């Protein structure tokens, strides 16, 4: 009865898992281990039922069944073992964590699975069944503990040795393929589930070597010998090739295709080229359907065969490229499998195609495993193996080395080609730093090839091969992978260091695919164009591509082009606008509209066209009016990147793009709204960059202020305010807030009064948002607005903003506090600007209470984390500079002032990040500018000077030293420096600092050493011009001791002053000399009064320096 049950037809409705388990336990209890024939039938039953009904066995029954199987393996004769192991594999599948107590029996030193899977095991079926059980044990179950380290390494070694073994003649191909596949699955589970980090070089080398071997398993026309281990090296390792004639003929065909392609660029019409690519695309769709039908036929007969576990098969079916094999004749010549295909008889053909599909599964398994390995290996270690997997330009006369591109170009299975491209993509991802050394811009004529040139030729070869693959590919899924891979390559390659031309080829070849019938291909093509416009922007090569007339490379790509491109100005009509670009005075670089910009805008705003029947079943909700949503989102992203990288191209469409952003923000889909807001922000930022004081854009080339005012008037009358007030999506509100903060100050002041009030009210309101993202964006935006000239003089606005920012400064989110601290820094900068421009009136109007609150909050914030601290100390310096005598006399302020000064002093001495200490030194300098503070008398001044003196001598970071030297030279009266002893300590510290100004362990600091010396010399001369008679003895002492060193530095300082004048840096030619002369006069006067009392001659020493400088200058002029 059991046997008939196990082999009979499946019942219509599956039994419940409990029933299946109960039945199996019952069966095992009935069959004793000495009835071997029945034991094997029971095991078949376990395997069959668990797989047919996809049952997960509960822990209690699992314990019983597992111990039954393990006992059976120990007691029954070997002919039953394969069936028992299959039952075991089905039992432990996804049950690994529940099998802990059986692991010693299975995976211990003498464990059953370890014995059966040993390389000495003669029975391959048995070995395969053991490897599969082991692989199933390695599957990770989410939320459950993973295998112990010891078992992991046992499994890893077993799988590795299986993959290293070679097929013997008595093993049939399909069994061997399945053995390899199970081992690859096992390694993949270990890498993914065990989060295994591959560290040891030998382990990585052995694994990559077997993966490289399996990647090419059964690939027609290729036989490679891979060493047992790969070694990371700057030198490419060679692959020994066996001279297979077939392969050479293929290479010849391959080269022919290559040459034909190159010619087609110049001589043939591009149309022919385009058509060639299109021919294949016709049957891509049918092929996959056909393939699926054939699979059903071809797997129908293996239902009850010993290796028909649906669990392993489910994933295999997806892989099996049977359809492709039958259809390979559609492929381009060099992808054909072999010339003798037609010679097989039908039965033979069936076996052949079955075997090929199994070999393809091994290749896919190896590539999937490689993908997991890439995530487990540190990137910089991985790049040591670059040359083993990434093609390099073939040397003259030597064959192309085999690489991932070999599979992408030659593998008959589209699924395998896609896998290889995914792996290549993963290798390229994050490779920017590694590739940045590449350079081939200057032809080198050297005896050896520098590493930079090797990498550059590899980058070129990747471009060449991927473009070859693009033209030859017929499967849409694989096409998508090729284009994604190209996008990854483009994002990471250092084009500014390579000869131009690479991007032009990519650009021209991707154009036809933007109208491909498969929506995923279109989306990835746009991603690639986005990568081109964002990589190292602006690149001259891309600038030229954007200016190309739209016709080039498009209108001859055959039927693929919809009429969208011919209706060149159609979207202009769709987007109403106040201004046609032809009248735009702002640097409209070409009369021909930018092709890419028009394309993206039309995809976003125009209704869809039927001629592009996408595979829209995936996007049913958008199949109404517009193009599919992913396509529109990608177009919006490309537009934002285009505006960011090539604003001069986009600015002639400034108002139209604003309209596009408005339209998107009016739609219902929040992701479209979000991308509309992002586009808006990029447009605003582009204008801001043009108007920056250091901008290289000539005033007549900028977008005129009047146009910017029109732009923002439209935006503020449009959907932006509504989005800010009541959108349920925080990310969208945040983006809208960032967009609102990108408004040009000159344009803001020209907006109507009610619109200005609207902006300010919105931002002050959002500052009370519950959401930390929105609150942070609002706090930052207020920090931008507070610097607008038309707002900063409005005391009411400054007070409202201050209260809002102080509220955010106490928020529980560190991001909100960091943004609020930055804004508080800006607000206090505004206080200083107002004090200098408006004088007393502003200071008296500003609330004392608010000022005190700011002082206390900033002091508190200076103890927060570094991101908050760096701006909090900046704010403290400004507020302490702003205080008036009546504030300082006020007892309520006294304690707050003392605390804030202590906070600054301790920050200067702290171990905080350099930016924080640098800002703290700068802040103390600001404090010293306030004449109302009792500088030189109060006890805190001693602490402040000693902190700065210590930093100027010994801080590792030279920028911090520069700022401290600057702070020390700010007090304008001698009294501010306190006692003679204190004055002399500062003087001595600066002299030491001057001599140490070249001592640094960090090479990067060295570039600041000249600025540091300049700053210290300035401080020393400043001190000399204030010195009193009591200070001179110590000054003279240091001069007698270090006179020569000081003299050479001061001469250098004076000389660099002259050089800087020539470079147009300084305005007053003799400013430095004037200070020196002032110091000589001052000191000469004091020394005269002293007459004979002390033989101090500092002024004489300085005169000598000046004379030396004068004679040196004369010499250079002569």
XYZ file of C-alpha atoms in Angstrom, residues 298-578:
281
model
C 11.481 18.168 -21.145
C 11.037 17.976 -17.419
C 7.846 16.015 -17.595
C 9.694 12.708 -17.603
C 11.904 13.356 -14.611
C 9.115 13.699 -12.081
C 9.841 10.517 -10.213
C 13.507 10.136 -10.994
C 15.856 10.074 -7.997
C 16.966 13.688 -8.424
C 13.580 15.238 -8.864
C 13.433 17.200 -5.631
C 11.200 20.101 -6.684
C 12.986 22.273 -4.208
C 16.211 22.160 -6.062
C 14.383 21.929 -9.334
C 12.188 24.945 -8.762
C 15.167 27.181 -8.964
C 16.714 25.184 -11.782
C 13.688 25.495 -14.007
C 14.078 29.199 -13.957
C 17.594 28.735 -15.210
C 17.260 26.024 -17.832
C 17.895 27.653 -21.174
C 16.581 24.851 -23.312
C 14.666 27.244 -25.486
C 17.728 29.242 -26.228
C 19.618 26.201 -27.428
C 17.012 25.411 -30.049
C 16.906 29.018 -31.031
C 20.594 29.635 -31.063
C 20.549 29.859 -34.824
C 18.969 33.290 -34.373
C 22.060 34.404 -32.529
C 24.820 36.324 -34.199
C 27.394 34.111 -35.820
C 29.868 33.838 -32.994
C 27.350 32.886 -30.420
C 26.475 29.677 -32.202
C 27.122 26.566 -30.235
C 28.815 24.486 -32.836
C 28.630 23.923 -36.526
C 27.695 20.282 -36.150
C 24.484 20.801 -34.207
C 22.247 19.542 -36.955
C 24.012 16.200 -37.030
C 22.376 14.888 -33.834
C 19.473 12.537 -34.145
C 16.394 13.607 -32.207
C 16.958 11.372 -29.216
C 20.556 12.421 -29.066
C 19.491 16.026 -29.424
C 17.203 15.675 -26.398
C 20.038 14.331 -24.263
C 22.391 16.981 -25.634
C 20.033 19.845 -24.867
C 19.337 18.409 -21.430
C 23.042 18.184 -20.726
C 23.603 21.706 -21.977
C 20.905 23.020 -19.692
C 22.576 21.302 -16.726
C 25.963 22.745 -17.679
C 24.371 26.194 -17.917
C 22.980 25.654 -14.412
C 26.495 25.030 -13.126
C 27.713 28.235 -14.754
C 24.812 30.176 -13.246
C 25.405 28.596 -9.851
C 29.079 29.602 -10.000
C 28.171 33.166 -10.949
C 25.523 33.409 -8.214
C 28.115 32.133 -5.767
C 30.652 34.676 -7.068
C 28.098 37.430 -6.460
C 27.833 36.363 -2.809
C 31.623 36.097 -2.565
C 32.033 39.688 -3.780
C 29.916 40.853 -0.846
C 32.094 38.823 1.535
C 35.468 40.103 0.311
C 36.797 43.550 1.100
C 36.827 45.681 -2.037
C 40.530 46.513 -1.919
C 41.352 42.787 -1.597
C 38.985 41.932 -4.445
C 40.695 44.370 -6.827
C 43.895 42.355 -6.494
C 42.084 39.738 -8.623
C 40.776 42.297 -11.144
C 42.805 40.945 -14.043
C 41.475 37.392 -13.580
C 37.859 38.426 -14.213
C 37.868 41.724 -16.103
C 39.041 41.812 -19.729
C 42.202 43.595 -20.705
C 42.987 44.747 -24.237
C 44.515 41.751 -26.042
C 48.180 42.090 -26.839
C 49.255 41.968 -30.448
C 49.048 38.391 -31.650
C 47.908 36.964 -28.324
C 44.352 35.711 -27.818
C 41.888 37.548 -25.621
C 42.101 36.438 -21.985
C 38.939 34.778 -20.709
C 36.903 36.944 -18.365
C 33.325 37.624 -17.322
C 32.876 39.369 -20.661
C 33.631 36.077 -22.451
C 30.457 34.665 -20.887
C 28.453 37.825 -21.520
C 29.402 37.651 -25.207
C 29.541 33.924 -25.923
C 27.288 32.009 -23.555
C 24.294 30.512 -25.388
C 22.000 30.952 -22.358
C 20.573 34.460 -21.827
C 20.145 33.775 -18.122
C 23.861 32.944 -17.761
C 24.852 36.023 -19.732
C 22.710 38.134 -17.400
C 24.343 36.500 -14.338
C 27.842 37.290 -15.630
C 26.840 40.909 -16.170
C 25.406 41.117 -12.653
C 28.732 39.917 -11.253
C 30.666 42.402 -13.373
C 28.320 45.136 -12.156
C 28.975 44.179 -8.548
C 32.753 44.306 -9.140
C 32.444 47.741 -10.764
C 30.245 49.116 -8.018
C 32.333 51.266 -5.685
C 35.458 50.890 -7.844
C 35.888 54.657 -8.325
C 38.952 54.891 -6.090
C 40.629 51.845 -7.653
C 39.953 53.055 -11.210
C 40.952 56.651 -10.435
C 44.625 55.815 -11.089
C 43.890 55.004 -14.739
C 45.427 57.362 -17.257
C 46.043 57.171 -20.970
C 45.681 60.809 -21.960
C 49.389 61.097 -22.849
C 51.003 58.410 -24.987
C 53.703 56.776 -22.961
C 56.808 55.513 -24.712
C 58.400 53.490 -21.964
C 60.001 50.107 -21.683
C 57.344 48.946 -19.250
C 53.606 49.526 -19.036
C 52.687 51.587 -15.952
C 49.815 50.291 -13.796
C 47.777 53.406 -14.668
C 47.954 52.515 -18.366
C 47.024 48.871 -17.718
C 43.893 49.922 -15.844
C 43.046 52.470 -18.549
C 43.267 49.818 -21.271
C 41.063 47.552 -19.165
C 38.460 50.349 -18.915
C 38.567 50.838 -22.701
C 38.205 47.110 -23.304
C 35.188 46.993 -20.966
C 33.544 49.771 -22.963
C 34.284 47.959 -26.222
C 32.984 44.564 -25.053
C 29.859 45.895 -23.355
C 28.917 47.828 -26.500
C 29.526 44.680 -28.569
C 27.250 42.771 -26.202
C 24.619 45.508 -26.465
C 24.361 45.162 -30.242
C 24.366 41.371 -30.191
C 21.884 40.802 -27.351
C 18.387 39.590 -28.074
C 16.932 38.927 -24.626
C 15.332 41.901 -22.900
C 16.339 40.798 -19.391
C 19.964 40.457 -20.439
C 19.841 43.769 -22.315
C 18.711 45.444 -19.108
C 21.722 43.946 -17.308
C 24.143 45.110 -20.025
C 22.845 48.662 -19.780
C 22.959 48.619 -15.956
C 26.513 47.330 -16.119
C 27.458 50.149 -18.508
C 25.886 52.652 -16.113
C 28.012 51.267 -13.277
C 31.127 51.479 -15.421
C 30.352 55.055 -16.462
C 29.731 56.133 -12.849
C 33.139 54.868 -11.725
C 35.521 55.535 -14.638
C 37.825 58.609 -14.451
C 37.000 60.085 -17.877
C 38.899 63.305 -17.248
C 42.119 61.246 -17.215
C 41.272 59.199 -20.331
C 41.318 60.114 -23.993
C 37.902 61.468 -24.973
C 35.595 59.431 -27.193
C 34.488 56.610 -24.897
C 31.332 58.371 -23.717
C 30.446 59.444 -27.255
C 30.316 55.798 -28.348
C 28.157 54.814 -25.383
C 25.881 57.832 -25.956
C 25.337 57.121 -29.643
C 24.712 53.413 -29.152
C 22.252 53.753 -26.295
C 19.971 56.230 -28.086
C 17.891 53.631 -29.986
C 17.220 51.639 -26.794
C 15.302 54.520 -25.228
C 12.410 53.473 -27.458
C 12.782 49.734 -26.867
C 9.590 47.749 -26.467
C 10.581 46.532 -23.000
C 10.051 49.142 -20.315
C 12.951 47.871 -18.165
C 15.392 48.380 -21.032
C 14.103 51.923 -21.452
C 14.423 52.693 -17.747
C 17.976 51.362 -17.551
C 18.912 53.288 -20.725
C 17.803 56.482 -19.015
C 19.807 55.499 -15.913
C 22.851 55.165 -18.166
C 22.259 58.607 -19.686
C 21.890 59.941 -16.143
C 25.248 58.404 -15.248
C 26.833 60.077 -18.287
C 25.566 63.543 -17.355
C 26.530 63.190 -13.702
C 30.019 61.657 -13.948
C 32.705 64.265 -13.154
C 30.371 66.956 -14.508
C 30.940 69.107 -16.429
C 33.047 67.138 -18.955
C 33.785 68.870 -22.287
C 32.932 65.657 -24.180
C 29.463 65.483 -22.604
C 28.956 69.217 -23.159
C 29.433 68.581 -26.896
C 27.107 65.563 -26.853
C 24.362 67.627 -25.230
C 24.728 70.296 -27.900
C 24.473 67.784 -30.773
C 21.403 68.214 -32.925
C 18.739 65.725 -31.888
C 18.708 64.006 -35.244
C 22.147 62.470 -34.992
C 22.066 58.788 -34.257
C 18.328 58.668 -33.794
C 16.204 59.199 -36.839
C 18.000 56.499 -38.748
C 17.561 53.814 -36.162
C 14.724 52.389 -38.153
C 11.216 51.749 -37.022
C 12.238 51.887 -33.403
C 11.910 55.634 -33.232
C 8.410 56.757 -32.349
C 7.187 60.013 -33.770
C 7.929 61.682 -30.458
C 11.311 62.873 -31.702
C 9.973 64.214 -34.945
C 7.360 66.347 -33.246
C 10.282 68.321 -31.989
C 8.460 71.071 -30.167
C 5.414 69.115 -29.132
C 6.161 69.346 -25.449
C 6.608 73.073 -25.685
C 2.933 73.300 -26.532
C 2.162 70.952 -23.693
C 4.005 73.147 -21.234
C 2.577 76.676 -21.276
C 5.210 79.228 -20.463
C 5.621 82.967 -20.305
